[in-house]
Amino acid sequence: MKKVLIATEKPFAPAAVDGIKEVTDKAGYELVLLEKYGSAEEWKKAAADADAMIIRSDKATAEVIEAAKKLKVIVRAGAGYDNIDLDACNKKGVVAMNTPGQNSNAVAELVFGLMLYHVRKNFNGSSGTELRGKKLGLHAYGNIGRFVAKIAGGFGMELFAFDPFVDGKEIEKDGVKPLGSEKELYGMCDFVSLHIPSNDKTKKSIGRELLMEMPEKAVLVNTARKEVIDEDALLEVLEQKPGFSYLADVAPECREEIEKRFPGRYVFTAKKMGAQTAEANINAGIAAANQIVNFLEKGDTSFQVNK
Ligand code: 3PG
């Protein structure tokens, strides 16, 4: 009997686990659940005889991949796969996949949660500002950027995007103005929402040059990855632009310093929670389970990221 291991330090909603189990039961697989594990050792032990694994932001290091002796496929139930050691997967002939788009709406809704909470002064009762009529820049126009654009239309925001990988005409179709450079986007928007992945090219790419371009009272919203920010530059901009704010679902390493030095100019969630909704968990979890069955039964490698 094939074994599928769900290894999630941050558990799925119970309904998502039920949905995954329905898929694996139907395929005649055993499903094992490892939630809130305390150490990589615990995960390695549970992974030893797994044919497939479903994970979230869990760090699938070379050590974990190597410990999973029978592993054939690992699916990141979500978009970003910067947490999977792809070299280790390649070395072992393990197929790695993601489930793009399945949790995008949840992340997009959180962008507005963060912005509203901030412009309404953390709901402390004092007079705030509105989103209507403000310029919102989308840094990358993938699945999440598109959902953000859709919601922003309802708020009456003016929309701009920079994404060198998406045809400008496609962006325009959604009522969003495509821009030719990051610099232009950061230079003209009241809010910039980050939706770039974290990889060798993007790590620390949001630095002094871009941040200093932003208007005095600009707000940077990061529901992507903390690694894409140059934190020294972020602290410098917060210091030099007294109206600048940083809202993040992926709190920076310098969180405590920002909280101490720049009150009222940040919002950080307690734990990364952009995709932490029942709907996102169900969509991404069930998609992951179906992808595993399709791969193990039919060799379907759709959504493979380590080709
Ligand atoms: C993703 O890449 O899909 C999101 O960052 C969600 O991550 P999570 O599954 O850890 O909530």
mmCIF file of C-alpha atoms and ligand atoms in Angstrom:
data_model
loop_
_atom_site.group_PDB
_atom_site.id
_atom_site.type_symbol
_atom_site.label_atom_id
_atom_site.label_comp_id
_atom_site.label_asym_id
_atom_site.label_seq_id
_atom_site.Cartn_x
_atom_site.Cartn_y
_atom_site.Cartn_z
ATOM 1 C CA MET A 1 0.000 0.000 0.000
ATOM 2 C CA LYS A 2 1.409 3.384 -0.978
ATOM 3 C CA LYS A 3 1.911 5.860 1.838
ATOM 4 C CA VAL A 4 1.239 9.601 1.633
ATOM 5 C CA LEU A 5 2.587 11.745 4.463
ATOM 6 C CA ILE A 6 1.166 15.186 5.237
ATOM 7 C CA ALA A 7 3.983 17.012 7.068
ATOM 8 C CA THR A 8 2.750 20.409 8.166
ATOM 9 C CA GLU A 9 4.267 22.359 11.014
ATOM 10 C CA LYS A 10 1.381 24.808 10.451
ATOM 11 C CA PRO A 11 -1.631 22.464 10.140
ATOM 12 C CA PHE A 12 -4.270 22.575 7.409
ATOM 13 C CA ALA A 13 -7.879 23.230 8.419
ATOM 14 C CA PRO A 14 -9.438 19.845 9.406
ATOM 15 C CA ALA A 15 -11.780 19.979 6.379
ATOM 16 C CA ALA A 16 -8.733 20.058 4.093
ATOM 17 C CA VAL A 17 -7.277 16.942 5.729
ATOM 18 C CA ASP A 18 -10.679 15.238 5.287
ATOM 19 C CA GLY A 19 -10.675 16.204 1.606
ATOM 20 C CA ILE A 20 -7.147 14.898 1.108
ATOM 21 C CA LYS A 21 -8.085 11.633 2.846
ATOM 22 C CA GLU A 22 -11.047 11.162 0.528
ATOM 23 C CA VAL A 23 -8.694 11.359 -2.466
ATOM 24 C CA THR A 24 -6.050 9.037 -0.984
ATOM 25 C CA ASP A 25 -8.692 6.552 0.287
ATOM 26 C CA LYS A 26 -10.195 6.355 -3.181
ATOM 27 C CA ALA A 27 -6.770 5.602 -4.621
ATOM 28 C CA GLY A 28 -6.218 2.886 -1.987
ATOM 29 C CA TYR A 29 -3.335 4.752 -0.311
ATOM 30 C CA GLU A 30 -2.544 5.092 3.362
ATOM 31 C CA LEU A 31 -2.576 8.684 4.673
ATOM 32 C CA VAL A 32 -0.406 9.646 7.636
ATOM 33 C CA LEU A 33 -0.653 13.005 9.356
ATOM 34 C CA LEU A 34 2.316 14.712 10.998
ATOM 35 C CA GLU A 35 1.308 18.125 12.299
ATOM 36 C CA LYS A 36 3.135 20.665 14.499
ATOM 37 C CA TYR A 37 6.189 18.403 14.557
ATOM 38 C CA GLY A 38 8.848 19.595 16.950
ATOM 39 C CA SER A 39 11.982 18.754 14.960
ATOM 40 C CA ALA A 40 13.285 17.675 11.569
ATOM 41 C CA GLU A 41 14.165 14.357 13.235
ATOM 42 C CA GLU A 42 10.481 13.683 13.850
ATOM 43 C CA TRP A 43 9.693 14.482 10.229
ATOM 44 C CA LYS A 44 12.578 12.335 8.946
ATOM 45 C CA LYS A 45 11.299 9.363 10.952
ATOM 46 C CA ALA A 46 7.757 9.724 9.628
ATOM 47 C CA ALA A 47 9.067 10.211 6.071
ATOM 48 C CA ALA A 48 11.226 7.073 6.040
ATOM 49 C CA ASP A 49 8.671 4.893 4.236
ATOM 50 C CA ALA A 50 6.558 7.554 2.505
ATOM 51 C CA ASP A 51 6.025 7.308 -1.257
ATOM 52 C CA ALA A 52 4.677 10.852 -1.406
ATOM 53 C CA MET A 53 4.586 13.933 0.807
ATOM 54 C CA ILE A 54 2.368 16.987 1.040
ATOM 55 C CA ILE A 55 3.949 20.006 2.721
ATOM 56 C CA ARG A 56 3.383 23.756 3.155
ATOM 57 C CA SER A 57 6.224 26.141 4.084
ATOM 58 C CA ASP A 58 7.960 23.207 5.774
ATOM 59 C CA LYS A 59 11.671 23.133 5.001
ATOM 60 C CA ALA A 60 12.250 20.054 2.874
ATOM 61 C CA THR A 61 16.038 20.059 3.218
ATOM 62 C CA ALA A 62 18.419 17.573 1.587
ATOM 63 C CA GLU A 63 18.484 15.768 4.929
ATOM 64 C CA VAL A 64 14.715 15.236 4.897
ATOM 65 C CA ILE A 65 14.628 14.238 1.213
ATOM 66 C CA GLU A 66 17.448 11.738 1.731
ATOM 67 C CA ALA A 67 15.773 10.266 4.817
ATOM 68 C CA ALA A 68 12.626 9.581 2.774
ATOM 69 C CA LYS A 69 14.056 6.457 1.187
ATOM 70 C CA LYS A 70 10.971 5.551 -0.891
ATOM 71 C CA LEU A 71 9.959 9.093 -1.841
ATOM 72 C CA LYS A 72 8.834 9.596 -5.424
ATOM 73 C CA VAL A 73 6.940 12.871 -5.273
ATOM 74 C CA ILE A 74 6.728 15.860 -2.921
ATOM 75 C CA VAL A 75 4.002 18.471 -3.375
ATOM 76 C CA ARG A 76 4.132 21.916 -1.843
ATOM 77 C CA ALA A 77 0.454 22.720 -1.242
ATOM 78 C CA GLY A 78 0.880 26.342 -2.248
ATOM 79 C CA ALA A 79 2.775 28.531 -4.666
ATOM 80 C CA GLY A 80 6.327 29.206 -3.432
ATOM 81 C CA TYR A 81 8.674 26.222 -3.472
ATOM 82 C CA ASP A 82 11.757 28.003 -2.137
ATOM 83 C CA ASN A 83 11.482 25.680 0.890
ATOM 84 C CA ILE A 84 12.258 22.537 -1.123
ATOM 85 C CA ASP A 85 15.850 21.533 -1.852
ATOM 86 C CA LEU A 86 15.394 20.854 -5.555
ATOM 87 C CA ASP A 87 18.983 19.677 -6.043
ATOM 88 C CA ALA A 88 18.388 16.972 -3.454
ATOM 89 C CA CYS A 89 15.152 16.009 -5.257
ATOM 90 C CA ASN A 90 16.966 15.843 -8.598
ATOM 91 C CA LYS A 91 19.717 13.725 -7.114
ATOM 92 C CA LYS A 92 17.186 11.198 -5.854
ATOM 93 C CA GLY A 93 14.900 11.387 -8.886
ATOM 94 C CA VAL A 94 12.077 12.833 -6.767
ATOM 95 C CA VAL A 95 9.454 14.908 -8.576
ATOM 96 C CA ALA A 96 8.681 18.209 -6.818
ATOM 97 C CA MET A 97 5.439 20.057 -7.545
ATOM 98 C CA ASN A 98 3.480 23.076 -6.356
ATOM 99 C CA THR A 99 -0.227 23.916 -6.638
ATOM 100 C CA PRO A 100 -0.204 27.393 -8.211
ATOM 101 C CA GLY A 101 -3.272 29.593 -7.804
ATOM 102 C CA GLN A 102 -5.019 27.407 -5.227
ATOM 103 C CA ASN A 103 -4.438 29.714 -2.252
ATOM 104 C CA SER A 104 -4.091 33.034 -4.098
ATOM 105 C CA ASN A 105 -7.401 34.581 -3.116
ATOM 106 C CA ALA A 106 -6.667 34.076 0.594
ATOM 107 C CA VAL A 107 -3.348 35.913 0.255
ATOM 108 C CA ALA A 108 -4.948 38.689 -1.796
ATOM 109 C CA GLU A 109 -7.655 39.219 0.815
ATOM 110 C CA LEU A 110 -5.001 39.508 3.515
ATOM 111 C CA VAL A 111 -3.304 42.289 1.530
ATOM 112 C CA PHE A 112 -6.473 44.333 2.029
ATOM 113 C CA GLY A 113 -6.754 43.279 5.659
ATOM 114 C CA LEU A 114 -3.262 44.625 6.292
ATOM 115 C CA MET A 115 -3.845 47.845 4.347
ATOM 116 C CA LEU A 116 -7.209 48.607 5.981
ATOM 117 C CA TYR A 117 -5.919 47.850 9.469
ATOM 118 C CA HIS A 118 -3.015 50.214 8.853
ATOM 119 C CA VAL A 119 -4.827 53.148 7.230
ATOM 120 C CA ARG A 120 -7.519 52.922 9.945
ATOM 121 C CA LYS A 121 -4.845 53.287 12.634
ATOM 122 C CA ASN A 122 -4.902 49.667 13.820
ATOM 123 C CA PHE A 123 -8.610 50.165 14.619
ATOM 124 C CA ASN A 124 -7.702 52.306 17.641
ATOM 125 C CA GLY A 125 -10.564 54.741 17.145
ATOM 126 C CA SER A 126 -8.615 57.692 15.741
ATOM 127 C CA SER A 127 -9.174 59.229 12.290
ATOM 128 C CA GLY A 128 -7.527 57.374 9.430
ATOM 129 C CA THR A 129 -7.474 57.523 5.634
ATOM 130 C CA GLU A 130 -9.155 55.620 2.792
ATOM 131 C CA LEU A 131 -7.922 53.350 0.029
ATOM 132 C CA ARG A 132 -10.237 54.839 -2.602
ATOM 133 C CA GLY A 133 -8.415 56.887 -5.231
ATOM 134 C CA LYS A 134 -4.970 55.786 -4.036
ATOM 135 C CA LYS A 135 -2.417 54.316 -6.409
ATOM 136 C CA LEU A 136 -1.675 50.612 -5.846
ATOM 137 C CA GLY A 137 1.349 49.061 -7.518
ATOM 138 C CA LEU A 138 1.538 45.320 -8.025
ATOM 139 C CA HIS A 139 5.072 44.036 -8.129
ATOM 140 C CA ALA A 140 4.472 40.934 -10.252
ATOM 141 C CA TYR A 141 1.223 40.061 -11.946
ATOM 142 C CA GLY A 142 0.810 36.348 -11.291
ATOM 143 C CA ASN A 143 -2.069 34.543 -9.602
ATOM 144 C CA ILE A 144 -2.033 36.640 -6.423
ATOM 145 C CA GLY A 145 -1.425 39.951 -8.195
ATOM 146 C CA ARG A 146 -4.504 39.291 -10.346
ATOM 147 C CA PHE A 147 -6.726 38.603 -7.329
ATOM 148 C CA VAL A 148 -5.398 41.750 -5.623
ATOM 149 C CA ALA A 149 -6.235 43.751 -8.763
ATOM 150 C CA LYS A 150 -9.776 42.392 -8.832
ATOM 151 C CA ILE A 151 -10.422 43.317 -5.196
ATOM 152 C CA ALA A 152 -8.688 46.693 -5.549
ATOM 153 C CA GLY A 153 -11.125 47.581 -8.342
ATOM 154 C CA GLY A 154 -13.963 47.342 -5.806
ATOM 155 C CA PHE A 155 -12.096 49.708 -3.498
ATOM 156 C CA GLY A 156 -11.743 52.253 -6.325
ATOM 157 C CA MET A 157 -7.946 52.182 -6.302
ATOM 158 C CA GLU A 158 -5.885 53.174 -9.333
ATOM 159 C CA LEU A 159 -3.888 50.154 -10.462
ATOM 160 C CA PHE A 160 -0.391 49.699 -11.849
ATOM 161 C CA ALA A 161 1.786 46.622 -12.317
ATOM 162 C CA PHE A 162 5.301 45.672 -13.219
ATOM 163 C CA ASP A 163 5.934 42.147 -14.461
ATOM 164 C CA PRO A 164 8.511 41.516 -17.188
ATOM 165 C CA PHE A 165 7.134 37.984 -17.694
ATOM 166 C CA VAL A 166 3.534 38.984 -18.479
ATOM 167 C CA ASP A 167 2.408 40.626 -21.718
ATOM 168 C CA GLY A 168 1.331 44.221 -21.064
ATOM 169 C CA LYS A 169 -1.861 43.684 -23.078
ATOM 170 C CA GLU A 170 -2.932 40.938 -20.680
ATOM 171 C CA ILE A 171 -2.403 43.274 -17.737
ATOM 172 C CA GLU A 172 -4.293 46.104 -19.447
ATOM 173 C CA LYS A 173 -7.308 43.842 -20.028
ATOM 174 C CA ASP A 174 -7.872 43.846 -16.252
ATOM 175 C CA GLY A 175 -7.899 47.649 -16.048
ATOM 176 C CA VAL A 176 -4.328 47.707 -14.704
ATOM 177 C CA LYS A 177 -1.662 49.931 -16.240
ATOM 178 C CA PRO A 178 1.516 47.985 -17.046
ATOM 179 C CA LEU A 179 4.737 49.861 -16.288
ATOM 180 C CA GLY A 180 8.134 49.397 -17.869
ATOM 181 C CA SER A 181 10.308 49.293 -14.769
ATOM 182 C CA GLU A 182 10.308 48.572 -11.057
ATOM 183 C CA LYS A 183 11.638 52.055 -10.461
ATOM 184 C CA GLU A 184 8.617 53.617 -12.124
ATOM 185 C CA LEU A 185 6.239 51.467 -10.044
ATOM 186 C CA TYR A 186 7.888 52.267 -6.732
ATOM 187 C CA GLY A 187 8.260 55.920 -7.684
ATOM 188 C CA MET A 188 4.591 56.622 -8.326
ATOM 189 C CA CYS A 189 2.496 54.366 -6.082
ATOM 190 C CA ASP A 190 1.057 55.116 -2.649
ATOM 191 C CA PHE A 191 1.002 51.375 -1.928
ATOM 192 C CA VAL A 192 3.196 48.680 -3.439
ATOM 193 C CA SER A 193 2.178 45.052 -2.919
ATOM 194 C CA LEU A 194 4.907 42.469 -3.406
ATOM 195 C CA HIS A 195 4.163 39.220 -5.215
ATOM 196 C CA ILE A 196 7.565 38.072 -6.426
ATOM 197 C CA PRO A 197 9.013 34.661 -5.539
ATOM 198 C CA SER A 198 12.141 34.246 -3.463
ATOM 199 C CA ASN A 199 15.055 32.931 -5.485
ATOM 200 C CA ASP A 200 18.701 33.730 -6.185
ATOM 201 C CA LYS A 201 17.717 36.648 -8.405
ATOM 202 C CA THR A 202 15.149 38.245 -6.087
ATOM 203 C CA LYS A 203 16.721 37.813 -2.651
ATOM 204 C CA LYS A 204 17.381 41.272 -1.135
ATOM 205 C CA SER A 205 16.294 42.791 -4.467
ATOM 206 C CA ILE A 206 13.954 45.271 -2.768
ATOM 207 C CA GLY A 207 16.664 47.576 -1.570
ATOM 208 C CA ARG A 208 17.650 51.162 -1.063
ATOM 209 C CA GLU A 209 17.368 52.157 -4.710
ATOM 210 C CA LEU A 210 13.707 51.143 -5.006
ATOM 211 C CA LEU A 211 12.580 52.027 -1.502
ATOM 212 C CA MET A 212 14.062 55.531 -1.687
ATOM 213 C CA GLU A 213 12.030 56.086 -4.880
ATOM 214 C CA MET A 214 8.781 55.650 -2.979
ATOM 215 C CA PRO A 215 6.688 58.700 -2.039
ATOM 216 C CA GLU A 216 7.178 60.085 1.473
ATOM 217 C CA LYS A 217 4.033 58.457 2.851
ATOM 218 C CA ALA A 218 4.241 55.248 0.855
ATOM 219 C CA VAL A 219 3.266 51.847 2.215
ATOM 220 C CA LEU A 220 5.060 48.644 1.240
ATOM 221 C CA VAL A 221 2.998 45.467 1.674
ATOM 222 C CA ASN A 222 4.826 42.145 1.757
ATOM 223 C CA THR A 223 2.801 38.943 1.704
ATOM 224 C CA ALA A 224 5.515 37.232 -0.360
ATOM 225 C CA ARG A 225 8.791 36.324 1.378
ATOM 226 C CA LYS A 226 10.915 38.227 3.900
ATOM 227 C CA GLU A 227 14.081 37.258 2.006
ATOM 228 C CA VAL A 228 13.298 39.553 -0.943
ATOM 229 C CA ILE A 229 13.765 42.619 1.275
ATOM 230 C CA ASP A 230 17.124 44.176 2.030
ATOM 231 C CA GLU A 231 16.447 44.786 5.707
ATOM 232 C CA ASP A 232 19.304 47.275 6.202
ATOM 233 C CA ALA A 233 17.772 49.383 3.441
ATOM 234 C CA LEU A 234 14.307 48.966 4.966
ATOM 235 C CA LEU A 235 15.498 50.318 8.327
ATOM 236 C CA GLU A 236 17.249 53.170 6.549
ATOM 237 C CA VAL A 237 14.101 54.141 4.627
ATOM 238 C CA LEU A 238 11.953 53.971 7.760
ATOM 239 C CA GLU A 239 14.475 56.309 9.392
ATOM 240 C CA GLN A 240 14.728 58.749 6.502
ATOM 241 C CA LYS A 241 11.070 58.869 5.466
ATOM 242 C CA PRO A 242 9.010 59.485 8.610
ATOM 243 C CA GLY A 243 5.747 58.761 6.757
ATOM 244 C CA PHE A 244 6.834 55.419 5.269
ATOM 245 C CA SER A 245 5.238 52.173 6.558
ATOM 246 C CA TYR A 246 5.916 48.469 6.160
ATOM 247 C CA LEU A 247 3.168 45.868 6.418
ATOM 248 C CA ALA A 248 4.179 42.212 6.288
ATOM 249 C CA ASP A 249 2.736 38.751 6.655
ATOM 250 C CA VAL A 250 6.306 37.522 6.700
ATOM 251 C CA ALA A 251 7.816 39.549 9.531
ATOM 252 C CA PRO A 252 11.406 40.647 8.990
ATOM 253 C CA GLU A 253 14.393 39.547 11.059
ATOM 254 C CA CYS A 254 14.518 43.136 12.317
ATOM 255 C CA ARG A 255 10.915 42.973 13.538
ATOM 256 C CA GLU A 256 11.735 43.920 17.137
ATOM 257 C CA GLU A 257 13.798 46.903 16.078
ATOM 258 C CA ILE A 258 11.015 48.206 13.838
ATOM 259 C CA GLU A 259 8.438 47.708 16.589
ATOM 260 C CA LYS A 260 10.612 49.607 19.032
ATOM 261 C CA ARG A 261 11.718 52.461 16.797
ATOM 262 C CA PHE A 262 8.796 53.069 14.430
ATOM 263 C CA PRO A 263 5.468 52.813 16.283
ATOM 264 C CA GLY A 264 2.345 53.004 14.141
ATOM 265 C CA ARG A 265 4.322 52.426 10.954
ATOM 266 C CA TYR A 266 4.182 48.674 10.666
ATOM 267 C CA VAL A 267 1.781 45.758 10.812
ATOM 268 C CA PHE A 268 3.145 42.242 11.296
ATOM 269 C CA THR A 269 1.001 39.139 11.613
ATOM 270 C CA ALA A 270 1.685 36.767 14.513
ATOM 271 C CA LYS A 271 2.568 33.944 12.114
ATOM 272 C CA LYS A 272 2.549 33.792 8.306
ATOM 273 C CA MET A 273 -1.175 33.502 7.652
ATOM 274 C CA GLY A 274 -1.832 34.666 4.084
ATOM 275 C CA ALA A 275 -2.922 31.202 2.987
ATOM 276 C CA GLN A 276 -4.332 30.250 6.376
ATOM 277 C CA THR A 277 -8.012 29.887 5.441
ATOM 278 C CA ALA A 278 -10.154 26.776 5.225
ATOM 279 C CA GLU A 279 -10.845 27.488 1.548
ATOM 280 C CA ALA A 280 -7.168 27.894 0.622
ATOM 281 C CA ASN A 281 -6.218 24.778 2.609
ATOM 282 C CA ILE A 282 -8.973 22.730 0.970
ATOM 283 C CA ASN A 283 -8.118 23.950 -2.543
ATOM 284 C CA ALA A 284 -4.351 23.519 -2.210
ATOM 285 C CA GLY A 285 -4.512 20.301 -0.148
ATOM 286 C CA ILE A 286 -6.927 18.480 -2.443
ATOM 287 C CA ALA A 287 -5.049 19.683 -5.537
ATOM 288 C CA ALA A 288 -1.833 18.291 -4.000
ATOM 289 C CA ALA A 289 -3.490 14.928 -3.277
ATOM 290 C CA ASN A 290 -4.905 14.675 -6.806
ATOM 291 C CA GLN A 291 -1.521 15.572 -8.299
ATOM 292 C CA ILE A 292 0.113 12.792 -6.268
ATOM 293 C CA VAL A 293 -2.445 10.204 -7.417
ATOM 294 C CA ASN A 294 -2.172 11.352 -11.039
ATOM 295 C CA PHE A 295 1.600 11.122 -10.874
ATOM 296 C CA LEU A 296 1.827 7.760 -9.107
ATOM 297 C CA GLU A 297 -0.905 6.158 -11.221
ATOM 298 C CA LYS A 298 -0.400 7.792 -14.625
ATOM 299 C CA GLY A 299 2.995 9.468 -14.509
ATOM 300 C CA ASP A 300 1.362 12.911 -14.897
ATOM 301 C CA THR A 301 4.036 15.508 -14.151
ATOM 302 C CA SER A 302 1.880 18.631 -14.550
ATOM 303 C CA PHE A 303 3.013 21.289 -12.046
ATOM 304 C CA GLN A 304 6.467 19.744 -11.688
ATOM 305 C CA VAL A 305 8.925 22.486 -10.692
ATOM 306 C CA ASN A 306 12.222 20.585 -10.940
ATOM 307 C CA LYS A 307 12.163 19.694 -14.633
HETATM 308 C C1 3PG B 1 2.595 29.993 -0.680
HETATM 309 O O1 3PG B 1 3.728 30.070 -1.159
HETATM 310 O O2 3PG B 1 1.710 29.284 -1.201
HETATM 311 C C2 3PG B 1 2.217 30.832 0.506
HETATM 312 O O3 3PG B 1 3.306 31.536 0.975
HETATM 313 C C3 3PG B 1 1.514 30.065 1.610
HETATM 314 O O4 3PG B 1 2.361 29.439 2.508
HETATM 315 P P1 3PG B 1 1.818 28.505 3.697
HETATM 316 O O5 3PG B 1 1.274 27.262 3.094
HETATM 317 O O6 3PG B 1 2.987 28.254 4.560
HETATM 318 O O7 3PG B 1 0.750 29.247 4.429
#
